[in-house]
Amino acid sequence: MRLLVLGVLAAAFAAQALGALLPHVPLLLAAGAASLAAEGALYRWQRGMVSLFAKSHADVTVRHVLRDLLLVVGLLRLGEQHREGAYAPLVAGLLVFYALHWAIQAVSVLVRRTRTLPVVTRNVDASVLRLTPAPPLLLRRPGHRLAVFGLPATAGLLATAATDAPVYGAAGLGLSLAGALTGLGTLLLRLLPGRRPAGEQEVLDWFDAWLARYRPTVGLYFSGGASSAYQANMWLEPLAGLDGRPVIVLRERHMVQRIAATDIPVVCLPKVSTLMRLEHSTLRVLLHPSNSGKTSQVLRIPTIKHAFVNHGESDKLSSCNPYAKAYDEVWVAGPAARERYALAEVGVEDKDVVEIGRPQLDAVLPYAGPPAPGALTTVLYAPTWEGWDGNPGNTSVVEAGENLVRALLADPGVRLLYKPHPLTGSVDPRARAADLRIRELVRAANRERGGPRPDASAATALARRTADLDRLTAAGFRSAADQTERMLRQPAPESGRAGAVRRAEAAWEDTYRASLPEWEHQVVTDARPPLYACFNRADLLVSDVSSVISDFLASGKPYAVVNTGALAEDVFRKSFPTVAAATVLTPDASGVPALLASVRHPERDELAGERAALALRLLGPAEPPSRERFAGAVRDLCAAAVRHRARMAERLAADLPLPGPRREPARPSGTSAAPEPRGRV
């Protein structure tokens, strides 16, 4: 299809050029019509090629100009010499239209700049900044705008070429000029002083005033790509449960809408100079779920204490990154992570490591026994992604994924839940290809298995629950909304919304489960259901060396880890402590039948005691609860920040030296500095 559209478009332009130069009216008309039809097909079915054309400097603007230019050439060659004067007004009108198009583009850029605020917020009332809905999307996309506004002119020129009647071209140009003038006027009105949002300094002053009014105490700092939002989202609920006034600090504008539903104020500060305004706020502690290049910028703020909380713990090198020594404290789940940092010798001192457990794991239900006789055994296969370092031991998808899935699907008593990591295939195309093949294996197994399905009322109930949840968690933006309009539509949430969201999520999960056949295998790639809901449905986890294992240990259920790194089993267990209580599977999946038997018959499960001991070592004690330990760590670090500020204030009051700009010593009146000797370094 892609090659067909490309071939039709190229052939149409070539034919149109030939028809204009001969000249040949039928060929010119047919080629022009075919070119327009190919454009429609391009935007309807091959949107990926639109960016490809743009990269090759053949975007829609260039194509539209070329199409009109060939029509003008054809008109001039079709008429006799004395008729050129009749077509001159059409050519002039066309030039005026293109001048208006570029004027609209220039004004559109100015409007966009006035609407690009230095601070982007969510869950904050920013109406005082004179926020307004965004201009129509058509006026902000030059290619689409030219195609729509220029279509009457192109159609008129085609009609003129067919009939030799300039009136059709004049009528088409008139419509195009009217549309362009209307668009230009609409944008110009946006630049009037009373119609544009607040200026940069006004927004910054408002932000300072909001900080003084809200008085945040603890924040979550996050910077990353769109696919990494899950790293921040897993900390939203623990953060919301803290005493005090939490805030989420982001650095990328696109991330504002990637943060999951929350009542916590969200502020995005793209510029470093804006970020530095936090230094004079009441913010005492920032929690960091990941490392990024922009993390070093916020670490420069001396009035804030920083704790690295990570987005999960595993035996991978990322769980003892040397960057962690840049933080004031490193918060880990249990003793194993403390030992990991000590063994890694990356500069993290033991006194700076604080064990808080995993406060997210309250949602994980404990082990309730094996599957009932005759019931299906639910197996969750949740492999990690391939990582940045290319280590074949990172993910089992490439080397073992298909073998594992085939072995699991071969057991008629198994129901498989396949939940790949969101980043699977983002680095290694082999992982993406293997992931697609695994999904097809699951679909084929469902077609072969078959069975009764819930009636239509179950799907209706799920749709209703989904709509209820979306109303609570989605802002309902129109497609043309920009960041400024989204700020307007996302003011401070109503009281009690967070509790309503939790109840709606629980109801959705119950309805989702009821809407699925008990026998059906599932591929879970959406945000719903979340990973921990999959934990609660599973009797067994199969995964790789990743934080998924550590979190699953909270359930007490059996789990298996795939060894794809060509290590002997004893070396594999010794190298990765999280594997100590696991069944180790090889890439050929030969151990799957015995593993399933141990899950169905607990008397064959020889690792239950080791799982309990490993859970204590990885996640820490059950008492006090992790949420309490997390809250206590936040209070302690906030208190340390307060003491630090007090010490600095005392030194300033006592005029004691502090690190800062170097000052020249005062000189007696009437003296001058001695010249520095030449050659001195």
XYZ file of C-alpha atoms in Angstrom:
681
model
C 0.000 0.000 0.000
C 2.813 2.397 0.887
C 4.617 1.806 -2.396
C 1.332 2.102 -4.295
C 0.543 5.526 -2.820
C 4.109 6.686 -3.421
C 4.020 5.446 -7.005
C 0.655 7.072 -7.769
C 1.806 10.384 -6.298
C 5.079 10.412 -8.246
C 3.385 9.343 -11.462
C 0.687 11.996 -11.012
C 3.230 14.785 -10.686
C 5.197 13.524 -13.662
C 2.033 13.273 -15.755
C 0.903 16.716 -14.624
C 4.239 18.209 -15.686
C 3.965 16.484 -19.051
C 0.374 17.685 -19.500
C 1.386 21.258 -18.665
C 4.345 21.309 -21.064
C 2.722 19.675 -24.120
C 0.042 21.105 -23.323
C -2.608 18.356 -23.013
C -5.820 19.193 -21.146
C -7.122 15.656 -20.394
C -3.720 14.563 -19.096
C -3.356 17.719 -16.993
C -6.807 17.263 -15.439
C -6.439 13.524 -14.810
C -2.990 13.949 -13.277
C -4.167 16.802 -11.037
C -7.154 14.795 -9.820
C -4.980 11.711 -9.227
C -2.499 13.824 -7.267
C -5.248 15.132 -4.984
C -6.645 11.622 -4.511
C -3.179 10.311 -3.593
C -2.836 13.103 -1.033
C -6.104 12.011 0.554
C -4.996 8.386 0.663
C -1.683 9.441 2.153
C -3.324 11.163 5.119
C -6.024 8.536 5.477
C -4.020 5.303 5.391
C -0.288 6.100 5.299
C 0.353 8.763 7.933
C 3.799 7.347 8.544
C 4.841 8.471 5.076
C 3.876 12.078 5.860
C 6.889 12.466 8.155
C 9.050 10.607 5.621
C 8.141 13.154 2.944
C 8.829 15.983 5.388
C 12.302 14.632 6.158
C 13.073 14.526 2.438
C 11.976 18.182 2.038
C 8.894 17.172 0.053
C 6.226 18.002 2.628
C 2.624 18.930 1.836
C 3.505 22.606 1.321
C 6.075 21.791 -1.360
C 3.710 19.342 -3.046
C 0.826 21.821 -3.037
C 2.963 24.635 -4.464
C 4.284 22.315 -7.174
C 0.754 21.191 -8.070
C -0.516 24.778 -8.412
C 2.608 25.861 -10.290
C 2.118 23.121 -12.882
C -1.514 24.156 -13.283
C -0.486 27.771 -13.883
C 2.121 26.662 -16.442
C -0.532 24.577 -18.150
C -2.997 27.481 -18.264
C -0.436 29.826 -19.742
C 0.539 27.301 -22.419
C -3.036 26.332 -23.214
C -4.112 29.893 -24.052
C -3.021 31.889 -27.064
C -0.602 34.729 -26.517
C -3.412 37.298 -26.344
C -5.113 35.208 -23.598
C -2.186 35.450 -21.149
C -3.591 38.742 -19.906
C -6.837 37.029 -18.945
C -4.959 34.603 -16.725
C -2.692 37.225 -15.155
C -5.255 38.096 -12.403
C -5.445 34.406 -11.483
C -1.679 34.198 -11.143
C -1.660 37.387 -9.058
C -4.459 36.045 -6.836
C -2.573 32.820 -6.335
C 0.543 34.752 -5.286
C -1.536 36.777 -2.819
C -2.956 33.569 -1.380
C 0.505 32.130 -0.790
C 1.616 35.415 0.777
C -1.332 35.157 3.175
C -0.392 31.546 3.922
C 3.112 32.549 5.007
C 1.710 35.493 6.972
C -0.573 33.094 8.848
C 2.417 30.879 9.566
C 4.433 33.793 10.962
C 1.556 34.976 13.157
C 0.895 31.385 14.240
C 4.480 31.142 15.516
C 4.026 34.379 17.468
C 0.777 33.101 18.985
C 2.440 29.820 19.935
C 5.244 31.681 21.668
C 2.799 33.757 23.703
C 1.083 30.522 24.760
C 4.320 28.719 25.697
C 4.483 29.569 29.380
C 7.623 29.142 31.505
C 5.628 27.062 33.997
C 3.114 24.338 33.105
C 0.787 23.142 35.840
C -1.846 20.554 36.570
C -4.202 20.422 39.568
C -3.465 24.105 40.166
C -5.855 27.015 39.632
C -4.009 29.163 37.068
C -7.003 31.056 35.674
C -5.501 34.370 36.803
C -2.953 33.963 33.982
C -5.647 34.756 31.383
C -5.571 31.268 29.934
C -7.766 30.696 26.895
C -8.637 27.803 24.576
C -6.113 27.107 21.841
C -6.591 28.415 18.287
C -8.116 25.951 15.811
C -5.716 23.154 14.998
C -5.983 23.951 11.300
C -4.363 27.355 11.867
C -1.399 25.777 13.688
C -0.461 23.168 11.073
C 0.900 24.789 7.915
C 0.623 21.741 5.703
C -2.964 20.930 6.635
C -3.905 24.600 6.465
C -2.535 25.000 2.953
C -4.239 21.802 1.796
C -7.637 22.912 3.131
C -7.514 26.619 2.294
C -5.843 25.984 -1.062
C -8.222 23.255 -2.216
C -10.833 25.694 -3.696
C -8.087 27.522 -5.625
C -6.688 24.257 -7.008
C -10.164 23.025 -7.951
C -10.921 26.353 -9.628
C -7.731 26.246 -11.672
C -8.530 22.694 -12.777
C -11.997 23.811 -13.847
C -10.505 26.747 -15.749
C -8.096 24.421 -17.544
C -11.011 22.189 -18.528
C -13.374 24.946 -19.729
C -11.024 27.792 -20.611
C -13.257 29.978 -18.396
C -11.229 32.107 -15.921
C -14.347 32.685 -13.816
C -13.994 29.263 -12.174
C -10.414 29.951 -11.172
C -11.423 33.369 -9.871
C -14.237 31.840 -7.787
C -11.926 29.207 -6.299
C -9.252 31.770 -5.522
C -11.869 33.987 -3.912
C -12.876 31.212 -1.522
C -9.246 30.430 -0.705
C -8.432 34.096 -0.082
C -11.500 34.487 2.131
C -10.487 31.473 4.204
C -6.886 32.688 4.520
C -7.971 36.205 5.524
C -10.362 34.803 8.137
C -7.603 32.611 9.585
C -5.142 35.491 9.673
C -7.643 37.731 11.413
C -8.438 35.038 13.983
C -4.768 34.716 14.892
C -4.105 38.453 14.947
C -6.875 38.900 17.513
C -4.937 36.472 19.761
C -2.026 38.914 19.853
C -4.047 41.797 21.304
C -2.807 42.666 24.826
C -6.044 41.623 26.494
C -6.404 38.391 24.528
C -3.048 36.704 25.105
C -1.928 34.853 28.254
C 0.270 36.429 30.902
C 3.869 37.223 29.966
C 6.898 35.341 31.247
C 7.666 37.585 34.210
C 4.014 37.710 35.230
C 3.842 33.912 35.183
C 7.021 33.624 37.256
C 5.691 36.097 39.805
C 2.463 34.114 39.983
C 4.428 30.882 40.474
C 6.422 32.414 43.339
C 3.164 33.554 44.927
C 1.665 30.074 44.521
C 4.691 28.484 46.177
C 4.366 30.933 49.096
C 0.648 30.213 49.398
C 0.752 26.423 49.001
C 3.973 25.984 51.046
C 5.044 22.567 49.683
C 7.091 20.362 51.986
C 7.950 17.222 49.991
C 8.067 16.640 46.250
C 8.638 13.989 43.614
C 11.184 15.072 40.987
C 11.059 13.371 37.606
C 12.628 13.790 34.186
C 12.440 11.291 31.361
C 10.874 10.103 28.156
C 7.192 9.408 27.633
C 7.588 5.637 28.045
C 9.269 6.050 31.450
C 6.273 7.686 33.157
C 5.540 4.437 35.024
C 8.644 5.074 37.112
C 7.043 8.174 38.620
C 3.473 6.848 38.661
C 4.317 4.028 41.058
C 5.143 6.626 43.743
C 2.007 8.749 43.411
C -0.119 6.918 45.957
C 2.586 6.710 48.662
C 3.314 10.409 48.107
C -0.356 11.336 48.363
C -0.615 9.441 51.668
C 2.012 11.583 53.391
C 1.227 14.259 55.942
C 2.162 17.645 54.579
C 1.816 19.306 51.214
C 3.287 17.211 48.377
C 4.110 18.451 44.885
C 5.322 16.773 41.681
C 8.148 18.570 39.861
C 8.660 17.701 36.186
C 11.091 18.988 33.560
C 9.559 17.953 30.220
C 6.302 19.492 29.057
C 5.081 16.284 27.433
C 5.303 14.492 30.771
C 2.579 16.591 32.449
C -0.208 14.508 30.899
C 1.735 11.245 31.293
C 1.477 11.395 35.059
C -1.412 9.189 36.173
C -4.534 10.476 37.897
C -3.646 12.240 41.132
C -4.806 15.156 43.266
C -1.224 16.262 43.933
C -0.259 19.578 42.299
C 1.992 19.051 39.266
C 4.417 21.745 38.117
C 6.657 21.482 35.067
C 9.723 23.738 35.095
C 11.566 23.264 31.779
C 14.227 25.947 32.313
C 16.963 25.686 34.919
C 16.470 29.329 35.898
C 12.824 28.598 36.734
C 13.778 25.440 38.618
C 16.127 27.432 40.828
C 13.147 29.377 42.214
C 12.461 26.332 44.383
C 15.508 27.295 46.452
C 13.546 30.040 48.170
C 10.397 27.969 48.704
C 9.350 25.890 51.709
C 10.133 22.663 49.825
C 12.369 20.576 52.060
C 12.705 17.144 50.419
C 12.661 15.864 46.842
C 12.273 12.169 46.090
C 13.907 10.825 42.916
C 12.528 7.610 41.334
C 15.125 7.651 38.544
C 18.398 9.172 37.426
C 18.525 11.482 34.435
C 20.806 14.097 32.963
C 18.617 16.842 34.386
C 18.785 15.444 37.919
C 22.147 17.141 38.450
C 20.483 20.513 37.905
C 18.098 20.222 40.844
C 20.796 18.751 43.090
C 22.434 22.189 42.996
C 19.704 23.589 45.264
C 21.298 23.565 48.744
C 18.101 24.217 50.724
C 16.499 20.931 49.634
C 17.456 17.420 50.758
C 17.376 14.740 48.084
C 16.542 11.041 48.446
C 16.865 8.435 45.719
C 13.899 6.045 45.978
C 14.359 4.239 42.620
C 11.495 2.715 40.642
C 12.062 -0.830 41.802
C 14.939 -2.958 43.039
C 16.669 -5.886 41.450
C 20.103 -7.439 41.131
C 20.788 -5.509 37.940
C 23.553 -2.900 37.923
C 20.972 -0.133 37.688
C 20.041 -0.862 41.316
C 23.479 0.199 42.526
C 24.271 2.994 40.103
C 27.257 5.168 41.115
C 25.067 8.225 40.525
C 23.284 7.377 43.780
C 26.124 8.903 45.808
C 25.033 12.339 44.605
C 21.920 12.208 46.810
C 21.743 12.994 50.503
C 20.166 9.606 51.186
C 19.376 6.419 49.281
C 16.115 4.774 50.319
C 15.907 1.036 49.734
C 13.432 -1.707 50.513
C 15.450 -4.019 52.775
C 18.842 -5.274 53.952
C 19.691 -6.881 50.596
C 19.831 -3.504 48.845
C 22.031 -2.110 51.609
C 24.418 -5.017 51.089
C 24.250 -4.503 47.314
C 25.520 -0.943 47.599
C 28.247 -1.994 50.026
C 29.488 -4.747 47.708
C 29.345 -2.508 44.643
C 31.630 0.090 46.273
C 30.156 2.925 44.224
C 30.615 5.594 46.890
C 27.286 5.280 48.723
C 28.050 5.282 52.452
C 26.109 2.909 54.672
C 24.959 5.741 56.946
C 23.118 7.286 53.995
C 21.125 4.151 53.183
C 17.639 4.048 54.730
C 15.422 0.955 54.635
C 11.770 1.858 54.027
C 10.318 -1.280 52.449
C 8.110 -0.946 49.378
C 5.069 1.193 50.286
C 3.384 0.355 46.949
C 3.018 -3.324 47.880
C -0.015 -2.868 50.095
C -2.013 -3.653 46.952
C -0.451 -7.138 46.643
C -2.609 -9.856 48.234
C -0.909 -12.660 50.216
C -0.734 -16.287 49.115
C -4.065 -18.061 49.641
C -3.044 -21.577 48.666
C -2.725 -23.533 45.417
C -5.356 -23.561 42.667
C -8.465 -25.528 43.557
C -8.659 -29.042 42.076
C -9.902 -28.788 38.511
C -9.311 -25.022 38.341
C -6.933 -23.464 35.875
C -3.455 -22.480 37.028
C -2.896 -18.825 36.168
C 0.708 -18.103 35.143
C 1.979 -14.549 34.747
C 4.890 -14.231 32.321
C 6.297 -10.729 32.874
C 9.736 -10.451 31.269
C 11.823 -7.318 31.556
C 13.193 -5.399 28.577
C 16.555 -5.749 26.844
C 18.266 -2.802 28.584
C 20.797 -0.348 27.209
C 23.893 -2.516 27.582
C 22.955 -5.361 25.216
C 23.490 -8.057 27.869
C 21.703 -11.203 26.657
C 20.845 -12.018 30.277
C 18.644 -8.966 30.705
C 15.519 -10.307 29.029
C 14.271 -13.790 28.283
C 12.055 -12.636 25.416
C 14.670 -13.091 22.695
C 16.302 -16.384 23.705
C 13.559 -18.162 25.660
C 10.254 -16.315 25.396
C 8.684 -18.395 22.635
C 9.830 -21.691 24.168
C 8.391 -20.726 27.544
C 5.067 -19.626 26.118
C 4.745 -22.761 23.989
C 5.482 -24.963 27.026
C 2.934 -23.123 29.162
C 0.264 -23.128 26.474
C 0.826 -26.857 25.906
C -0.562 -27.541 29.399
C -4.389 -27.612 29.137
C -4.663 -26.600 32.790
C -2.813 -23.291 32.351
C -4.201 -19.850 31.721
C -1.416 -17.482 30.643
C -1.155 -13.765 31.337
C 1.576 -12.253 29.177
C 2.643 -8.775 30.303
C 5.807 -7.536 28.526
C 7.797 -4.571 29.792
C 6.665 -1.254 28.235
C 10.150 -0.724 26.745
C 10.410 -4.159 25.128
C 11.883 -3.775 21.656
C 12.894 -0.150 22.092
C 16.603 -1.013 21.734
C 16.866 -4.468 20.177
C 14.591 -5.177 17.183
C 14.927 -8.894 17.908
C 13.089 -8.358 21.184
C 10.283 -6.529 19.400
C 9.983 -9.293 16.819
C 9.947 -12.004 19.504
C 7.311 -10.081 21.468
C 5.047 -9.955 18.392
C 5.489 -13.687 17.801
C 4.602 -14.437 21.422
C 1.415 -12.396 21.119
C 0.457 -14.359 18.031
C 1.084 -17.634 19.899
C -1.352 -16.494 22.599
C -3.998 -15.498 20.050
C -3.614 -18.822 18.229
C -3.979 -20.742 21.508
C -7.197 -18.891 22.273
C -8.615 -19.715 18.838
C -7.774 -23.380 19.362
C -9.034 -23.589 22.928
C -12.337 -21.738 22.621
C -15.100 -21.930 25.177
C -18.082 -20.065 26.614
C -17.878 -16.310 27.020
C -19.716 -13.984 29.403
C -22.897 -12.519 27.932
C -23.098 -9.053 26.456
C -24.069 -7.516 29.788
C -20.518 -8.109 31.075
C -19.029 -6.022 28.259
C -21.667 -3.364 28.821
C -20.842 -3.240 32.526
C -17.127 -2.937 31.772
C -17.763 -0.096 29.329
C -19.800 1.682 31.985
C -17.107 1.208 34.629
C -14.461 2.399 32.176
C -16.476 5.506 31.406
C -16.949 6.195 35.132
C -13.220 5.848 35.751
C -12.324 7.966 32.719
C -14.611 10.748 33.908
C -12.682 10.846 37.173
C -9.181 10.491 35.750
C -9.299 12.085 32.281
C -9.660 15.783 31.664
C -11.584 15.305 28.427
C -9.506 17.623 26.277
C -10.481 18.303 22.723
C -7.917 17.169 20.174
C -6.866 20.754 19.418
C -6.017 21.588 23.043
C -2.462 22.820 23.691
C -0.650 22.962 27.027
C -2.120 26.315 27.960
C -5.660 25.094 27.377
C -4.937 21.954 29.382
C -3.783 24.122 32.277
C -7.110 25.922 32.071
C -9.059 22.638 32.065
C -7.119 21.110 34.977
C -7.575 23.391 37.980
C -7.379 22.231 41.598
C -9.435 18.997 41.899
C -12.597 18.755 43.924
C -12.334 17.470 47.473
C -12.637 13.693 47.749
C -11.733 12.926 44.151
C -8.797 10.718 45.133
C -11.031 8.436 47.198
C -13.575 8.277 44.384
C -10.805 7.256 41.956
C -9.661 4.424 44.243
C -13.198 3.080 44.534
C -13.723 3.351 40.788
C -10.452 1.521 40.102
C -11.413 -1.333 42.428
C -14.838 -1.598 40.783
C -13.254 -1.546 37.330
C -10.865 -4.383 38.170
C -13.700 -6.563 39.494
C -15.795 -5.878 36.406
C -12.825 -6.456 34.091
C -12.218 -9.899 35.541
C -15.912 -10.773 35.256
C -15.925 -9.723 31.596
C -13.241 -12.235 30.598
C -13.704 -15.968 30.030
C -12.004 -18.027 32.711
C -10.290 -20.142 30.061
C -8.884 -17.331 27.928
C -5.200 -16.408 27.836
C -4.501 -12.676 28.014
C -1.932 -10.262 26.581
C -1.828 -7.308 28.989
C -0.217 -4.187 27.551
C -2.508 -1.350 28.629
C -2.143 0.668 31.816
C -5.181 -1.211 33.109
C -5.055 -3.639 34.734
C -1.861 -2.654 36.596
C 0.953 -5.084 37.348
C -0.080 -5.670 40.960
C -3.600 -6.638 39.860
C -1.943 -9.260 37.638
C 0.037 -10.450 40.686
C -3.235 -11.007 42.541
C -4.686 -13.082 39.682
C -1.585 -15.258 39.221
C -0.664 -18.503 40.954
C 2.865 -18.373 39.534
C 5.225 -15.729 38.154
C 7.807 -16.371 35.421
C 10.152 -13.426 34.941
C 13.731 -12.261 34.583
C 16.165 -10.682 37.009
C 14.219 -7.492 37.660
C 12.276 -5.577 40.286
C 9.166 -7.570 39.353
C 10.609 -10.492 41.324
C 11.200 -8.441 44.463
C 7.686 -7.043 44.396
C 6.102 -10.455 43.729
C 7.786 -11.836 46.835
C 5.308 -9.806 48.893
C 2.640 -12.300 47.792
C 4.529 -15.368 49.014
C 3.602 -17.237 45.821
C 6.026 -19.396 43.795
C 8.085 -17.773 41.070
C 10.614 -18.763 38.422
C 13.492 -16.870 36.828
C 14.824 -17.562 33.348
C 18.590 -17.980 33.025
C 19.549 -16.707 29.565
C 23.025 -15.482 30.443
C 24.839 -18.794 29.826
C 25.692 -19.098 33.545
C 25.728 -22.349 35.483
C 22.745 -22.525 37.850
C 24.842 -22.279 41.006
C 26.714 -19.269 39.601
C 23.411 -17.717 38.495
C 21.934 -18.039 41.979
C 25.082 -16.701 43.602
C 25.308 -13.760 41.209
C 21.689 -12.694 41.700
C 20.385 -12.991 45.278
C 16.776 -12.457 44.135
C 16.989 -15.873 42.448
C 17.714 -17.668 45.743
C 14.085 -18.742 46.287
C 13.201 -19.201 42.613
C 12.925 -22.135 40.278
C 15.541 -21.531 37.600
C 14.375 -22.184 34.053
C 16.656 -22.698 31.062
C 15.952 -21.216 27.613
C 14.599 -24.531 26.328
C 11.801 -24.360 28.981
C 12.313 -28.037 29.868
C 11.589 -27.363 33.549
C 8.086 -25.978 33.017
C 6.116 -29.220 33.669
C 7.859 -29.840 37.022
C 7.372 -26.200 37.976
C 3.628 -26.385 37.317
C 3.387 -29.573 39.337
C 5.016 -27.894 42.361
C 2.513 -25.036 42.151
C -0.487 -27.377 42.041
C 0.877 -29.645 44.782
C 2.362 -27.520 47.603
C 3.932 -30.586 49.204
C 6.379 -30.601 46.266
C 7.202 -26.934 46.749
C 10.608 -26.980 48.470
C 11.173 -23.233 48.259
C 8.316 -21.837 50.376
C 10.527 -21.282 53.430
C 13.249 -19.698 51.333
C 10.717 -17.321 49.762
C 9.639 -16.070 53.180
C 13.254 -15.519 54.257
C 14.128 -13.808 50.991
C 11.083 -11.534 51.229
C 12.270 -10.389 54.656
C 15.743 -9.747 53.296
C 14.609 -7.928 50.167
C 11.561 -6.049 51.452
C 12.272 -5.718 55.159
C 9.979 -6.631 58.069
C 6.193 -6.502 57.837
C 6.039 -4.417 61.029
C 5.993 -1.517 61.164
C 4.234 -1.319 57.780
C 6.236 0.056 54.899
C 3.985 3.100 54.587
C 4.844 4.083 58.137
C 8.564 3.592 57.543
C 8.324 5.650 54.346
C 6.498 8.464 56.141
C 9.048 8.367 58.973
C 11.949 8.643 56.530
C 10.290 11.667 54.926
C 9.792 13.336 58.340
C 13.394 12.684 59.346
C 14.841 14.083 56.125
C 12.509 17.103 56.301
C 13.778 17.739 59.828
C 17.370 17.482 58.586
C 16.588 20.065 55.898
C 15.081 22.406 58.502
C 18.161 22.070 60.715
C 20.421 22.751 57.740
C 18.517 25.914 56.870
C 18.662 27.041 60.476
C 22.432 26.574 60.602
C 22.893 28.538 57.390
C 20.652 31.329 58.708
C 22.679 31.502 61.914
C 25.926 31.799 59.979
C 24.471 34.565 57.839
C 23.191 36.401 60.914
C 26.602 36.107 62.562
C 28.315 37.269 59.346
C 30.320 34.035 59.225
C 31.820 32.998 55.886
C 29.731 30.890 53.528
C 30.679 29.483 50.144
C 29.715 32.029 47.517
C 31.052 34.663 45.136
C 34.597 35.727 45.956
C 34.739 39.255 47.332
C 37.719 41.606 47.163
C 38.883 42.791 50.611
C 38.045 46.398 51.432
C 40.876 48.870 50.808
C 41.662 52.024 52.745
C 40.418 55.172 51.119
C 42.848 56.714 48.623
C 44.753 53.517 47.887
C 44.755 51.440 44.776
C 45.446 47.827 44.097
C 49.053 46.947 43.385
C 49.613 45.697 39.868
C 49.938 41.943 39.569
C 53.447 40.859 38.539
C 53.815 39.751 34.958
C 54.042 36.052 34.369
C 52.071 35.153 37.507
C 49.615 32.294 37.052
